[in-house]
CSV table of C-alpha atoms in Angstrom, one decimal:
chain,number,residue,atom,x,y,z
H,1,UNK,CA,-32.4,13.1,-6.9
H,2,UNK,CA,-30.8,12.1,-10.2
H,3,UNK,CA,-28.8,15.3,-10.2
H,4,UNK,CA,-27.6,14.7,-6.7
H,5,UNK,CA,-26.5,11.2,-7.5
H,6,UNK,CA,-24.7,12.5,-10.6
H,7,UNK,CA,-22.8,15.0,-8.4
H,8,UNK,CA,-21.8,12.4,-5.9
H,9,UNK,CA,-20.6,10.1,-8.7
H,10,UNK,CA,-18.5,13.0,-10.2
H,11,UNK,CA,-17.1,13.8,-6.7
H,12,UNK,CA,-16.1,10.1,-6.3
H,13,UNK,CA,-14.3,10.2,-9.7
H,14,UNK,CA,-12.3,13.3,-8.7
H,15,UNK,CA,-11.5,11.7,-5.3
H,16,UNK,CA,-10.2,8.5,-6.8
H,17,UNK,CA,-8.1,10.4,-9.3
H,18,UNK,CA,-6.7,12.5,-6.4
H,19,UNK,CA,-5.8,9.4,-4.4
H,20,UNK,CA,-4.1,7.7,-7.4
H,21,UNK,CA,-2.0,10.8,-8.3
H,22,UNK,CA,-1.2,11.4,-4.7
H,23,UNK,CA,-0.3,7.8,-4.2
H,24,UNK,CA,2.2,7.8,-7.1
H,25,UNK,CA,3.7,11.0,-5.9
H,26,UNK,CA,3.9,9.6,-2.3
H,27,UNK,CA,5.6,6.4,-3.6
H,28,UNK,CA,8.3,8.5,-5.4
H,29,UNK,CA,9.0,10.5,-2.2
H,30,UNK,CA,9.0,7.3,-0.2
H,31,UNK,CA,11.7,5.8,-2.5
H,32,UNK,CA,13.7,9.0,-2.3
H,33,UNK,CA,13.6,9.2,1.5
H,34,UNK,CA,14.9,5.6,1.6
H,35,UNK,CA,17.7,6.3,-1.0
H,36,UNK,CA,16.1,3.7,-3.3
H,37,UNK,CA,15.3,5.7,-6.3
H,38,UNK,CA,18.6,4.6,-7.9
H,39,UNK,CA,17.2,1.0,-7.9
H,40,UNK,CA,15.0,2.2,-10.7
H,41,UNK,CA,16.8,5.0,-12.6
H,42,UNK,CA,20.1,6.7,-13.2
H,43,UNK,CA,21.1,9.4,-10.7
H,44,UNK,CA,21.0,12.1,-13.4
H,45,UNK,CA,17.3,11.4,-13.9
H,46,UNK,CA,16.3,11.7,-10.2
H,47,UNK,CA,15.9,15.5,-10.3
H,48,UNK,CA,13.3,15.2,-13.1
H,49,UNK,CA,11.4,12.5,-11.2
H,50,UNK,CA,11.3,14.7,-8.1
H,51,UNK,CA,9.9,17.5,-10.1
H,52,UNK,CA,7.3,15.1,-11.6
H,53,UNK,CA,6.3,14.1,-8.0
H,54,UNK,CA,5.7,17.7,-7.1
H,55,UNK,CA,3.6,18.2,-10.2
H,56,UNK,CA,1.6,15.1,-9.4
H,57,UNK,CA,0.9,16.4,-5.9
H,58,UNK,CA,-0.3,19.7,-7.4
H,59,UNK,CA,-2.7,17.9,-9.9
H,60,UNK,CA,-3.9,15.7,-7.0
H,61,UNK,CA,-4.7,18.8,-5.0
H,62,UNK,CA,-6.7,20.2,-8.0
H,63,UNK,CA,-8.7,16.9,-8.2
H,64,UNK,CA,-9.4,17.0,-4.5
H,65,UNK,CA,-10.6,20.6,-4.8
H,66,UNK,CA,-13.0,19.5,-7.6
H,67,UNK,CA,-14.2,16.6,-5.4
H,68,UNK,CA,-15.0,19.0,-2.5
H,69,UNK,CA,-16.9,21.3,-4.9
H,70,UNK,CA,-19.0,18.4,-6.2
H,71,UNK,CA,-19.8,17.1,-2.7
H,72,UNK,CA,-20.8,20.6,-1.6
H,73,UNK,CA,-22.9,21.0,-4.8
H,74,UNK,CA,-21.0,24.0,-6.1
H,75,UNK,CA,-21.6,24.2,-9.8
H,76,UNK,CA,-18.6,24.2,-12.1
H,77,UNK,CA,-18.5,27.1,-14.6
H,78,UNK,CA,-19.6,26.0,-18.1
H,79,UNK,CA,-16.9,26.0,-20.8
H,80,UNK,CA,-19.4,26.4,-23.7
H,81,UNK,CA,-17.3,23.8,-25.7
H,82,UNK,CA,-20.4,21.8,-26.8
H,83,UNK,CA,-19.2,18.6,-25.1
H,84,UNK,CA,-20.4,16.7,-22.1
H,85,UNK,CA,-17.7,16.5,-19.4
H,86,UNK,CA,-19.6,14.1,-17.1
H,87,UNK,CA,-17.7,11.0,-15.9
H,88,UNK,CA,-18.5,7.7,-17.4
H,89,UNK,CA,-21.5,5.9,-15.9
H,90,UNK,CA,-20.2,2.4,-16.8
H,91,UNK,CA,-19.0,0.5,-13.7
H,92,UNK,CA,-17.0,-1.9,-15.9
H,93,UNK,CA,-15.2,0.8,-17.8
H,94,UNK,CA,-14.4,2.8,-14.7
H,95,UNK,CA,-13.1,-0.3,-12.9
H,96,UNK,CA,-10.8,-1.2,-15.9
H,97,UNK,CA,-9.5,2.3,-16.3
H,98,UNK,CA,-8.8,3.0,-12.6
H,99,UNK,CA,-7.6,-0.6,-12.1
H,100,UNK,CA,-4.7,0.1,-14.6
H,101,UNK,CA,-3.3,2.6,-12.1
H,102,UNK,CA,-4.5,1.2,-8.7
H,103,UNK,CA,-3.3,-2.4,-9.1
H,104,UNK,CA,0.3,-1.5,-10.0
H,105,UNK,CA,0.4,1.0,-7.2
H,106,UNK,CA,-0.8,-1.5,-4.7
H,107,UNK,CA,1.8,-4.0,-5.9
H,108,UNK,CA,4.5,-1.5,-5.6
H,109,UNK,CA,3.6,-0.7,-2.0
H,110,UNK,CA,3.1,-4.4,-1.1
H,111,UNK,CA,6.4,-5.7,-2.5
H,112,UNK,CA,9.9,-5.0,-1.4
H,113,UNK,CA,12.5,-3.4,-3.6
H,114,UNK,CA,14.9,-5.8,-5.2
H,115,UNK,CA,17.9,-5.5,-7.6
H,116,UNK,CA,18.2,-7.4,-10.9
H,117,UNK,CA,20.9,-10.1,-11.1
H,118,UNK,CA,21.7,-13.4,-12.8
H,119,UNK,CA,18.1,-14.1,-13.9
H,120,UNK,CA,17.9,-10.8,-15.8
H,121,UNK,CA,21.5,-11.3,-17.1
H,122,UNK,CA,20.4,-14.6,-18.5
H,123,UNK,CA,17.4,-13.0,-20.3
H,124,UNK,CA,19.4,-10.1,-21.7
H,125,UNK,CA,22.7,-11.9,-22.4
H,126,UNK,CA,26.0,-11.0,-20.7
H,127,UNK,CA,28.1,-8.6,-22.7
H,128,UNK,CA,31.8,-9.7,-22.5
H,129,UNK,CA,33.1,-7.5,-25.3
H,130,UNK,CA,32.4,-3.9,-24.1
H,131,UNK,CA,34.2,-2.3,-27.0
H,132,UNK,CA,32.2,-4.1,-29.7
H,133,UNK,CA,30.0,-1.0,-30.3
H,134,UNK,CA,33.0,1.2,-30.8
H,135,UNK,CA,34.7,-1.3,-33.1
H,136,UNK,CA,31.5,-1.4,-35.3
H,137,UNK,CA,31.4,2.4,-35.3
H,138,UNK,CA,35.0,2.6,-36.3
H,139,UNK,CA,34.5,0.0,-39.1
H,140,UNK,CA,31.5,1.9,-40.5
H,141,UNK,CA,33.5,5.2,-40.5
H,142,UNK,CA,36.6,3.5,-42.1
H,143,UNK,CA,35.5,0.8,-44.5
H,144,UNK,CA,38.2,-1.5,-45.8
H,145,UNK,CA,40.0,-0.1,-48.9
H,146,UNK,CA,39.5,-1.9,-52.2
H,147,UNK,CA,42.2,-4.3,-53.1
H,148,UNK,CA,44.8,-2.7,-55.5
H,149,UNK,CA,44.6,-3.8,-59.1
H,150,UNK,CA,47.6,-5.2,-61.0
H,151,UNK,CA,47.8,-1.9,-63.0
H,152,UNK,CA,47.9,0.1,-59.8
H,153,UNK,CA,50.6,-2.2,-58.3
H,154,UNK,CA,52.7,-1.9,-61.4
H,155,UNK,CA,52.6,1.9,-61.7
H,156,UNK,CA,52.9,3.4,-58.2
H,157,UNK,CA,51.8,7.0,-57.9
H,158,UNK,CA,54.5,9.8,-57.6
H,159,UNK,CA,53.4,10.3,-54.0
H,160,UNK,CA,54.1,6.7,-53.0
H,161,UNK,CA,57.1,6.3,-55.2
H,162,UNK,CA,59.0,9.2,-53.5
H,163,UNK,CA,58.0,9.7,-49.9
H,164,UNK,CA,58.4,13.3,-48.7
H,165,UNK,CA,60.7,14.4,-46.0
H,166,UNK,CA,57.6,14.8,-43.7
H,167,UNK,CA,56.7,11.1,-44.3
H,168,UNK,CA,60.3,10.1,-43.4
H,169,UNK,CA,60.1,12.0,-40.2
H,170,UNK,CA,56.7,10.6,-39.1
H,171,UNK,CA,56.5,8.0,-36.4
H,172,UNK,CA,54.9,5.4,-38.7
H,173,UNK,CA,57.7,5.8,-41.3
H,174,UNK,CA,60.4,5.3,-38.6
H,175,UNK,CA,58.6,2.3,-37.2
H,176,UNK,CA,57.8,4.2,-34.0
H,177,UNK,CA,54.1,3.2,-33.6
H,178,UNK,CA,52.2,4.5,-30.6
H,179,UNK,CA,51.4,1.9,-28.0
H,180,UNK,CA,47.7,2.7,-28.2
H,181,UNK,CA,46.8,3.7,-31.8
H,182,UNK,CA,43.7,5.7,-32.1
H,183,UNK,CA,41.4,7.6,-34.4
H,184,UNK,CA,38.7,10.3,-33.7
H,185,UNK,CA,36.4,7.5,-32.3
H,186,UNK,CA,38.9,6.0,-29.9
H,187,UNK,CA,41.2,8.9,-29.1
H,188,UNK,CA,39.7,9.4,-25.6
H,189,UNK,CA,40.2,5.6,-24.8
H,190,UNK,CA,43.8,5.7,-26.0
H,191,UNK,CA,44.6,8.6,-23.6
H,192,UNK,CA,42.8,6.7,-20.8
H,193,UNK,CA,44.8,3.5,-21.7
H,194,UNK,CA,48.1,5.4,-21.3
H,195,UNK,CA,47.0,6.3,-17.8
H,196,UNK,CA,45.8,2.8,-16.9
H,197,UNK,CA,49.0,1.2,-18.3
H,198,UNK,CA,51.2,2.9,-15.8
H,199,UNK,CA,49.3,1.6,-12.8
H,200,UNK,CA,50.7,-1.5,-11.0
H,201,UNK,CA,47.2,-2.8,-10.5
H,202,UNK,CA,44.4,-1.6,-12.7
H,203,UNK,CA,41.4,-0.9,-10.4
H,204,UNK,CA,38.1,-1.1,-12.2
H,205,UNK,CA,36.2,1.6,-10.2
H,206,UNK,CA,32.5,2.2,-10.2
H,207,UNK,CA,32.8,5.8,-11.5
H,208,UNK,CA,34.4,4.7,-14.8
H,209,UNK,CA,33.5,1.0,-14.8
H,210,UNK,CA,32.2,0.9,-18.4
H,211,UNK,CA,35.0,3.1,-19.7
H,212,UNK,CA,37.7,1.0,-18.0
H,213,UNK,CA,36.4,-2.3,-19.3
H,214,UNK,CA,35.9,-0.8,-22.8
H,215,UNK,CA,39.5,0.5,-22.8
H,216,UNK,CA,40.9,-2.9,-21.7
H,217,UNK,CA,38.9,-4.7,-24.3
H,218,UNK,CA,39.7,-2.2,-27.1
H,219,UNK,CA,43.5,-2.6,-26.4
H,220,UNK,CA,43.4,-6.1,-25.0
H,221,UNK,CA,46.7,-7.3,-26.7
H,222,UNK,CA,48.6,-4.4,-25.0
H,223,UNK,CA,47.1,-5.1,-21.6
H,224,UNK,CA,47.6,-8.8,-21.5
H,225,UNK,CA,49.7,-9.7,-18.5
H,226,UNK,CA,48.6,-6.7,-16.4
H,227,UNK,CA,47.1,-7.0,-12.9
H,228,UNK,CA,43.4,-6.1,-12.8
H,229,UNK,CA,41.1,-5.8,-9.8
H,230,UNK,CA,37.3,-5.7,-10.2
H,231,UNK,CA,34.2,-6.4,-8.1
H,232,UNK,CA,30.7,-7.6,-9.0
H,233,UNK,CA,28.2,-10.4,-8.8
H,234,UNK,CA,28.9,-14.0,-9.8
H,235,UNK,CA,27.1,-15.2,-13.0
H,236,UNK,CA,27.3,-18.5,-14.8
H,237,UNK,CA,26.2,-19.6,-18.2
H,238,UNK,CA,25.6,-23.1,-19.5
H,239,UNK,CA,28.6,-24.6,-21.2
H,240,UNK,CA,31.2,-22.8,-19.1
H,241,UNK,CA,34.1,-24.7,-17.6
H,242,UNK,CA,33.8,-25.7,-13.9
H,243,UNK,CA,36.7,-23.4,-13.1
H,244,UNK,CA,35.1,-20.4,-14.7
H,245,UNK,CA,32.4,-17.8,-13.9
H,246,UNK,CA,31.6,-14.3,-15.0
H,247,UNK,CA,31.9,-11.3,-12.7
H,248,UNK,CA,29.3,-8.8,-13.8
H,249,UNK,CA,27.5,-5.5,-13.2
H,250,UNK,CA,24.5,-3.9,-14.8
H,251,UNK,CA,25.0,-0.7,-16.6
H,252,UNK,CA,22.1,1.8,-16.7
H,253,UNK,CA,21.8,4.7,-19.1
H,254,UNK,CA,18.4,6.1,-18.0
H,255,UNK,CA,16.4,3.6,-16.0
H,256,UNK,CA,16.5,-0.1,-15.2
H,257,UNK,CA,14.4,-0.9,-18.3
H,258,UNK,CA,17.6,-0.2,-20.4
H,259,UNK,CA,20.0,-2.0,-18.0
H,260,UNK,CA,22.6,-4.1,-19.8
H,261,UNK,CA,24.9,-6.7,-18.1
H,262,UNK,CA,28.6,-6.3,-18.6
H,263,UNK,CA,31.3,-8.6,-17.2
H,264,UNK,CA,34.6,-10.4,-17.5
H,265,UNK,CA,35.3,-14.1,-17.4
H,266,UNK,CA,37.2,-15.3,-14.3
H,267,UNK,CA,39.2,-18.5,-14.2
H,268,UNK,CA,39.7,-19.9,-10.7
H,269,UNK,CA,40.3,-23.5,-9.6
H,270,UNK,CA,37.7,-23.2,-6.8
H,271,UNK,CA,35.1,-21.3,-8.8
H,272,UNK,CA,32.4,-23.6,-7.5
H,273,UNK,CA,32.8,-22.2,-4.0
H,274,UNK,CA,31.0,-19.1,-5.1
H,275,UNK,CA,27.3,-19.2,-5.9
H,276,UNK,CA,25.4,-17.1,-8.4
H,277,UNK,CA,24.6,-13.5,-7.4
H,278,UNK,CA,27.2,-13.6,-4.7
H,279,UNK,CA,29.3,-10.4,-4.6
H,280,UNK,CA,33.0,-10.8,-4.7
H,281,UNK,CA,36.1,-8.8,-5.6
H,282,UNK,CA,38.9,-10.5,-7.6
H,283,UNK,CA,42.4,-9.6,-8.5
H,284,UNK,CA,44.2,-11.4,-11.3
H,285,UNK,CA,46.3,-11.4,-14.5
H,286,UNK,CA,44.5,-10.2,-17.6
H,287,UNK,CA,44.5,-12.5,-20.5
H,288,UNK,CA,42.2,-13.5,-23.4
H,289,UNK,CA,40.2,-16.5,-24.4
H,290,UNK,CA,37.8,-17.7,-27.0
H,291,UNK,CA,34.2,-17.8,-25.9
H,292,UNK,CA,31.3,-18.6,-28.2
H,293,UNK,CA,33.6,-17.8,-31.2
H,294,UNK,CA,34.6,-14.4,-29.9
H,295,UNK,CA,37.9,-13.3,-28.3
H,296,UNK,CA,37.2,-11.8,-24.9
H,297,UNK,CA,39.0,-10.8,-21.7
H,298,UNK,CA,39.8,-13.4,-19.1
H,299,UNK,CA,41.2,-12.9,-15.6
H,300,UNK,CA,43.4,-15.6,-14.1
H,301,UNK,CA,42.4,-15.1,-10.5
H,302,UNK,CA,45.2,-14.7,-7.9
H,303,UNK,CA,43.2,-13.2,-5.1
H,304,UNK,CA,39.5,-13.3,-4.3
H,305,UNK,CA,37.4,-12.0,-1.4
H,306,UNK,CA,33.7,-11.8,-0.5
H,307,UNK,CA,32.2,-8.3,-0.3
H,308,UNK,CA,28.9,-6.7,0.5
H,309,UNK,CA,26.6,-5.9,-2.4
H,310,UNK,CA,27.1,-2.3,-3.6
H,311,UNK,CA,24.7,0.2,-2.1
H,312,UNK,CA,23.9,1.2,-5.7
H,313,UNK,CA,24.0,-2.1,-7.6
H,314,UNK,CA,24.3,-0.4,-11.0
H,315,UNK,CA,27.1,1.5,-12.8
H,316,UNK,CA,26.6,4.4,-15.1
H,317,UNK,CA,28.4,6.1,-18.0
H,318,UNK,CA,30.9,8.7,-16.9
H,319,UNK,CA,29.6,11.9,-18.5
H,320,UNK,CA,32.9,13.6,-17.9
H,321,UNK,CA,35.0,10.9,-19.6
H,322,UNK,CA,37.2,12.3,-22.3
H,323,UNK,CA,36.6,15.9,-21.3
Protein backbone atom coordinates (compact mmCIF):
# COMPACT_ATOMS: atom_id res chain seq x y z
CA UNK A 1 0.00 0.00 0.00
CA UNK A 2 2.85 2.32 0.88
CA UNK A 3 4.56 1.52 -2.43
CA UNK A 4 1.35 2.25 -4.33
CA UNK A 5 0.99 5.61 -2.57
CA UNK A 6 4.61 6.44 -3.41
CA UNK A 7 4.04 5.67 -7.09
CA UNK A 8 0.96 7.88 -7.21
CA UNK A 9 2.85 10.72 -5.54
CA UNK A 10 5.67 10.37 -8.07
CA UNK A 11 3.16 10.33 -10.92
CA UNK A 12 1.57 13.51 -9.56
CA UNK A 13 4.98 15.21 -9.45
CA UNK A 14 5.67 14.30 -13.08
CA UNK A 15 2.21 15.49 -14.11
CA UNK A 16 2.60 18.85 -12.35
CA UNK A 17 5.99 19.37 -14.02
CA UNK A 18 4.51 18.49 -17.40
CA UNK A 19 1.69 21.01 -16.89
CA UNK A 20 4.10 23.76 -15.82
CA UNK A 21 6.49 23.22 -18.73
CA UNK A 22 3.63 22.85 -21.19
CA UNK A 23 1.98 25.98 -19.79
CA UNK A 24 5.12 28.07 -20.28
CA UNK A 25 5.52 26.78 -23.84
CA UNK A 26 1.83 27.40 -24.57
CA UNK A 27 2.10 30.98 -23.28
CA UNK A 28 5.04 31.68 -25.60
CA UNK A 29 3.09 30.30 -28.59
CA UNK A 30 0.04 32.29 -27.45
CA UNK A 31 2.07 35.53 -27.50
CA UNK A 32 3.59 34.65 -30.86
CA UNK A 33 0.21 33.97 -32.47
CA UNK A 34 -1.01 37.35 -31.24
CA UNK A 35 2.14 39.15 -32.50
CA UNK A 36 2.86 40.22 -28.92
CA UNK A 37 6.27 38.67 -28.35
CA UNK A 38 7.89 42.00 -29.24
CA UNK A 39 6.27 43.49 -26.13
CA UNK A 40 8.81 41.47 -24.15
CA UNK A 41 11.90 41.08 -26.33
CA UNK A 42 13.75 42.34 -29.39
CA UNK A 43 12.74 40.78 -32.74
CA UNK A 44 16.19 39.22 -33.21
CA UNK A 45 15.65 37.17 -30.02
CA UNK A 46 12.27 35.74 -31.03
CA UNK A 47 13.66 32.79 -32.99
CA UNK A 48 15.54 31.58 -29.91
CA UNK A 49 12.42 31.88 -27.76
CA UNK A 50 10.43 29.84 -30.29
CA UNK A 51 13.10 27.14 -30.21
CA UNK A 52 12.96 27.20 -26.41
CA UNK A 53 9.17 26.73 -26.55
CA UNK A 54 9.59 23.61 -28.71
CA UNK A 55 12.19 22.28 -26.27
CA UNK A 56 9.81 22.90 -23.35
CA UNK A 57 7.06 20.98 -25.14
CA UNK A 58 9.47 18.08 -25.64
CA UNK A 59 10.49 18.01 -21.97
CA UNK A 60 6.82 18.29 -20.94
CA UNK A 61 6.06 15.25 -23.10
CA UNK A 62 8.84 13.30 -21.37
CA UNK A 63 7.45 14.25 -17.95
CA UNK A 64 3.97 13.18 -19.05
CA UNK A 65 5.38 9.86 -20.23
CA UNK A 66 6.96 9.28 -16.81
CA UNK A 67 3.65 10.19 -15.14
CA UNK A 68 1.80 7.58 -17.20
CA UNK A 69 4.41 4.96 -16.38
CA UNK A 70 4.12 5.71 -12.67
CA UNK A 71 0.31 5.57 -12.77
CA UNK A 72 0.40 2.24 -14.59
CA UNK A 73 2.98 0.95 -12.09
CA UNK A 74 5.71 0.35 -14.67
CA UNK A 75 9.03 0.33 -12.85
CA UNK A 76 11.71 2.75 -13.96
CA UNK A 77 15.09 1.16 -14.75
CA UNK A 78 17.62 1.58 -11.93
CA UNK A 79 20.56 3.85 -12.68
CA UNK A 80 22.86 2.35 -9.99
CA UNK A 81 24.09 5.83 -9.05
CA UNK A 82 23.69 5.25 -5.32
CA UNK A 83 21.16 8.07 -4.88
CA UNK A 84 17.45 8.09 -4.17
CA UNK A 85 15.49 9.81 -6.98
CA UNK A 86 12.16 9.78 -5.16
CA UNK A 87 10.25 13.07 -5.06
CA UNK A 88 10.18 15.10 -1.86
CA UNK A 89 7.48 14.04 0.59
CA UNK A 90 7.28 17.47 2.23
CA UNK A 91 4.00 19.25 1.25
CA UNK A 92 5.43 22.65 2.27
CA UNK A 93 8.58 22.23 0.19
CA UNK A 94 6.63 20.99 -2.83
CA UNK A 95 4.13 23.86 -2.58
CA UNK A 96 6.91 26.46 -2.38
CA UNK A 97 8.91 24.99 -5.27
CA UNK A 98 5.99 24.52 -7.66
CA UNK A 99 4.43 27.80 -6.53
CA UNK A 100 7.48 29.67 -7.85
CA UNK A 101 6.42 28.56 -11.34
CA UNK A 102 2.64 28.23 -11.06
CA UNK A 103 1.87 31.65 -9.54
CA UNK A 104 3.75 33.71 -12.20
CA UNK A 105 2.21 31.55 -14.93
CA UNK A 106 -1.32 32.14 -13.61
CA UNK A 107 -0.64 35.89 -13.34
CA UNK A 108 0.62 35.99 -16.94
CA UNK A 109 -2.52 34.33 -18.25
CA UNK A 110 -4.83 36.38 -16.01
CA UNK A 111 -3.46 39.84 -16.89
CA UNK A 112 -3.45 41.68 -20.19
CA UNK A 113 -0.28 42.66 -22.02
CA UNK A 114 0.71 46.29 -21.53
CA UNK A 115 3.54 48.48 -22.76
CA UNK A 116 5.86 50.49 -20.53
CA UNK A 117 5.54 54.26 -20.60
CA UNK A 118 5.97 57.36 -18.47
CA UNK A 119 5.98 55.49 -15.16
CA UNK A 120 8.94 53.36 -16.22
CA UNK A 121 10.66 56.37 -17.80
CA UNK A 122 10.43 58.17 -14.46
CA UNK A 123 12.04 55.21 -12.70
CA UNK A 124 14.85 54.74 -15.20
CA UNK A 125 15.40 58.39 -16.10
CA UNK A 126 14.92 59.82 -19.58
CA UNK A 127 18.10 59.96 -21.68
CA UNK A 128 18.19 63.29 -23.54
CA UNK A 129 21.81 63.00 -24.68
CA UNK A 130 21.99 59.88 -26.84
CA UNK A 131 25.60 60.49 -27.86
CA UNK A 132 26.92 60.65 -24.28
CA UNK A 133 28.20 57.06 -24.38
CA UNK A 134 30.08 57.71 -27.63
CA UNK A 135 31.58 60.93 -26.28
CA UNK A 136 32.82 59.07 -23.18
CA UNK A 137 34.28 56.35 -25.41
CA UNK A 138 36.03 58.95 -27.54
CA UNK A 139 37.42 60.78 -24.50
CA UNK A 140 38.78 57.54 -23.05
CA UNK A 141 40.46 56.65 -26.34
CA UNK A 142 41.90 60.18 -26.83
CA UNK A 143 42.77 61.65 -23.40
CA UNK A 144 43.64 65.36 -23.33
CA UNK A 145 47.28 66.05 -24.12
CA UNK A 146 49.51 67.41 -21.37
CA UNK A 147 49.92 71.17 -21.39
CA UNK A 148 53.20 72.19 -23.10
CA UNK A 149 56.00 73.33 -20.82
CA UNK A 150 57.79 76.63 -21.24
CA UNK A 151 60.86 74.81 -22.58
CA UNK A 152 58.79 73.03 -25.19
CA UNK A 153 57.13 76.29 -26.25
CA UNK A 154 60.48 78.04 -26.57
CA UNK A 155 62.10 75.31 -28.66
CA UNK A 156 59.63 73.96 -31.24
CA UNK A 157 60.58 70.67 -32.82
CA UNK A 158 61.83 70.57 -36.42
CA UNK A 159 58.56 68.93 -37.49
CA UNK A 160 56.44 71.81 -36.14
CA UNK A 161 58.91 74.52 -37.13
CA UNK A 162 58.90 73.59 -40.80
CA UNK A 163 55.63 72.04 -41.97
CA UNK A 164 56.01 69.64 -44.85
CA UNK A 165 54.41 70.09 -48.24
CA UNK A 166 51.95 67.33 -47.30
CA UNK A 167 50.86 69.35 -44.25
CA UNK A 168 50.38 72.45 -46.40
CA UNK A 169 48.16 70.50 -48.76
CA UNK A 170 46.01 68.96 -45.99
CA UNK A 171 42.45 70.28 -45.44
CA UNK A 172 43.24 71.27 -41.84
CA UNK A 173 46.27 73.32 -42.92
CA UNK A 174 44.22 75.16 -45.54
CA UNK A 175 41.41 75.84 -43.09
CA UNK A 176 39.11 73.49 -45.03
CA UNK A 177 37.70 71.56 -42.07
CA UNK A 178 35.08 68.86 -42.74
CA UNK A 179 31.55 69.76 -41.75
CA UNK A 180 31.32 66.65 -39.58
CA UNK A 181 34.76 65.85 -38.11
CA UNK A 182 35.17 62.24 -37.04
CA UNK A 183 37.52 59.60 -35.68
CA UNK A 184 37.33 55.79 -35.79
CA UNK A 185 34.58 55.86 -33.13
CA UNK A 186 32.36 58.41 -34.91
CA UNK A 187 33.15 57.86 -38.59
CA UNK A 188 29.89 56.01 -39.27
CA UNK A 189 27.90 58.80 -37.63
CA UNK A 190 29.73 61.46 -39.67
CA UNK A 191 28.78 59.67 -42.89
CA UNK A 192 25.18 59.38 -41.74
CA UNK A 193 25.21 63.07 -40.77
CA UNK A 194 26.18 64.03 -44.33
CA UNK A 195 23.15 62.14 -45.60
CA UNK A 196 20.78 63.66 -43.04
CA UNK A 197 22.05 67.20 -43.60
CA UNK A 198 20.90 67.21 -47.22
CA UNK A 199 17.30 66.32 -46.32
CA UNK A 200 14.81 69.23 -46.19
CA UNK A 201 13.10 67.63 -43.18
CA UNK A 202 15.02 65.07 -41.13
CA UNK A 203 12.62 62.20 -40.45
CA UNK A 204 13.49 60.20 -37.33
CA UNK A 205 12.37 56.76 -38.51
CA UNK A 206 11.82 53.72 -36.32
CA UNK A 207 14.45 51.65 -38.14
CA UNK A 208 17.28 54.01 -37.22
CA UNK A 209 15.69 55.97 -34.38
CA UNK A 210 18.62 55.60 -31.98
CA UNK A 211 21.24 56.20 -34.67
CA UNK A 212 19.47 59.35 -35.95
CA UNK A 213 19.12 60.91 -32.49
CA UNK A 214 22.73 60.00 -31.69
CA UNK A 215 23.94 61.66 -34.89
CA UNK A 216 21.91 64.82 -34.29
CA UNK A 217 23.16 65.03 -30.71
CA UNK A 218 26.76 64.31 -31.66
CA UNK A 219 26.79 67.10 -34.27
CA UNK A 220 24.19 69.33 -32.63
CA UNK A 221 25.88 72.63 -33.51
CA UNK A 222 25.89 71.72 -37.21
CA UNK A 223 22.22 70.68 -37.22
CA UNK A 224 20.83 73.64 -35.28
CA UNK A 225 18.15 75.30 -37.42
CA UNK A 226 17.27 72.15 -39.39
CA UNK A 227 13.70 70.83 -39.58
CA UNK A 228 13.18 67.55 -37.71
CA UNK A 229 10.11 65.28 -37.55
CA UNK A 230 9.74 62.66 -34.80
CA UNK A 231 7.01 60.60 -33.14
CA UNK A 232 6.66 59.12 -29.66
CA UNK A 233 4.85 59.32 -26.33
CA UNK A 234 4.53 62.44 -24.18
CA UNK A 235 6.52 62.47 -20.97
CA UNK A 236 7.00 65.18 -18.36
CA UNK A 237 9.40 65.66 -15.49
CA UNK A 238 9.06 67.85 -12.44
CA UNK A 239 10.60 71.26 -12.93
CA UNK A 240 9.96 71.45 -16.67
CA UNK A 241 8.46 74.62 -18.11
CA UNK A 242 4.72 74.65 -18.78
CA UNK A 243 5.47 74.97 -22.49
CA UNK A 244 7.73 71.91 -22.56
CA UNK A 245 7.42 68.15 -22.65
CA UNK A 246 9.64 65.28 -23.72
CA UNK A 247 8.78 63.12 -26.71
CA UNK A 248 10.23 59.71 -25.96
CA UNK A 249 10.58 56.09 -27.02
CA UNK A 250 11.96 53.03 -25.26
CA UNK A 251 14.99 51.40 -26.87
CA UNK A 252 15.44 47.66 -26.35
CA UNK A 253 18.67 45.73 -26.87
CA UNK A 254 17.56 42.21 -25.89
CA UNK A 255 14.35 42.31 -23.83
CA UNK A 256 12.20 44.83 -21.98
CA UNK A 257 14.27 44.32 -18.83
CA UNK A 258 17.06 46.37 -20.48
CA UNK A 259 14.70 48.95 -22.03
CA UNK A 260 15.99 52.53 -21.79
CA UNK A 261 13.96 55.68 -22.54
CA UNK A 262 15.36 58.13 -25.10
CA UNK A 263 13.79 61.40 -26.12
CA UNK A 264 14.02 65.04 -27.10
CA UNK A 265 12.63 68.14 -25.39
CA UNK A 266 9.81 69.83 -27.30
CA UNK A 267 8.80 73.46 -26.79
CA UNK A 268 5.20 74.27 -27.69
CA UNK A 269 2.95 77.07 -26.33
CA UNK A 270 0.00 74.68 -25.91
CA UNK A 271 2.01 71.80 -24.50
CA UNK A 272 -0.54 71.31 -21.72
CA UNK A 273 -3.10 70.16 -24.32
CA UNK A 274 -1.31 66.81 -24.50
CA UNK A 275 -1.33 64.38 -21.60
CA UNK A 276 1.37 61.95 -20.55
CA UNK A 277 1.70 58.75 -22.57
CA UNK A 278 -0.30 60.30 -25.43
CA UNK A 279 1.25 59.46 -28.81
CA UNK A 280 1.95 62.39 -31.11
CA UNK A 281 4.17 63.33 -34.02
CA UNK A 282 5.87 66.72 -34.11
CA UNK A 283 7.81 68.70 -36.67
CA UNK A 284 9.95 71.61 -35.62
CA UNK A 285 13.22 73.48 -35.76
CA UNK A 286 16.13 71.86 -33.97
CA UNK A 287 17.89 73.92 -31.35
CA UNK A 288 19.66 73.37 -28.06
CA UNK A 289 18.96 74.19 -24.45
CA UNK A 290 20.39 73.69 -20.98
CA UNK A 291 18.58 71.04 -18.95
CA UNK A 292 19.85 69.96 -15.54
CA UNK A 293 23.27 71.38 -16.35
CA UNK A 294 23.62 69.55 -19.67
CA UNK A 295 23.30 70.92 -23.20
CA UNK A 296 20.64 68.86 -24.98
CA UNK A 297 18.52 68.97 -28.12
CA UNK A 298 15.30 70.96 -28.24
CA UNK A 299 12.60 71.17 -30.89
CA UNK A 300 10.68 74.41 -31.40
CA UNK A 301 7.43 72.77 -32.51
CA UNK A 302 5.85 74.12 -35.68
CA UNK A 303 3.45 71.25 -36.39
CA UNK A 304 1.90 68.65 -34.12
CA UNK A 305 -0.55 65.81 -34.71
CA UNK A 306 -2.00 62.97 -32.67
CA UNK A 307 -1.13 59.47 -33.86
CA UNK A 308 -1.97 55.90 -32.94
CA UNK A 309 0.48 54.18 -30.64
CA UNK A 310 3.03 52.21 -32.64
CA UNK A 311 2.19 48.53 -33.17
CA UNK A 312 5.63 47.79 -31.76
CA UNK A 313 6.15 50.41 -29.04
CA UNK A 314 9.91 49.88 -28.84
CA UNK A 315 12.82 50.82 -31.09
CA UNK A 316 15.92 48.72 -31.60
CA UNK A 317 19.55 49.25 -32.64
CA UNK A 318 20.02 49.04 -36.40
CA UNK A 319 22.42 46.11 -36.79
CA UNK A 320 23.21 47.20 -40.37
CA UNK A 321 24.17 50.75 -39.39
CA UNK A 322 27.59 51.73 -40.67
CA UNK A 323 27.99 48.65 -42.88
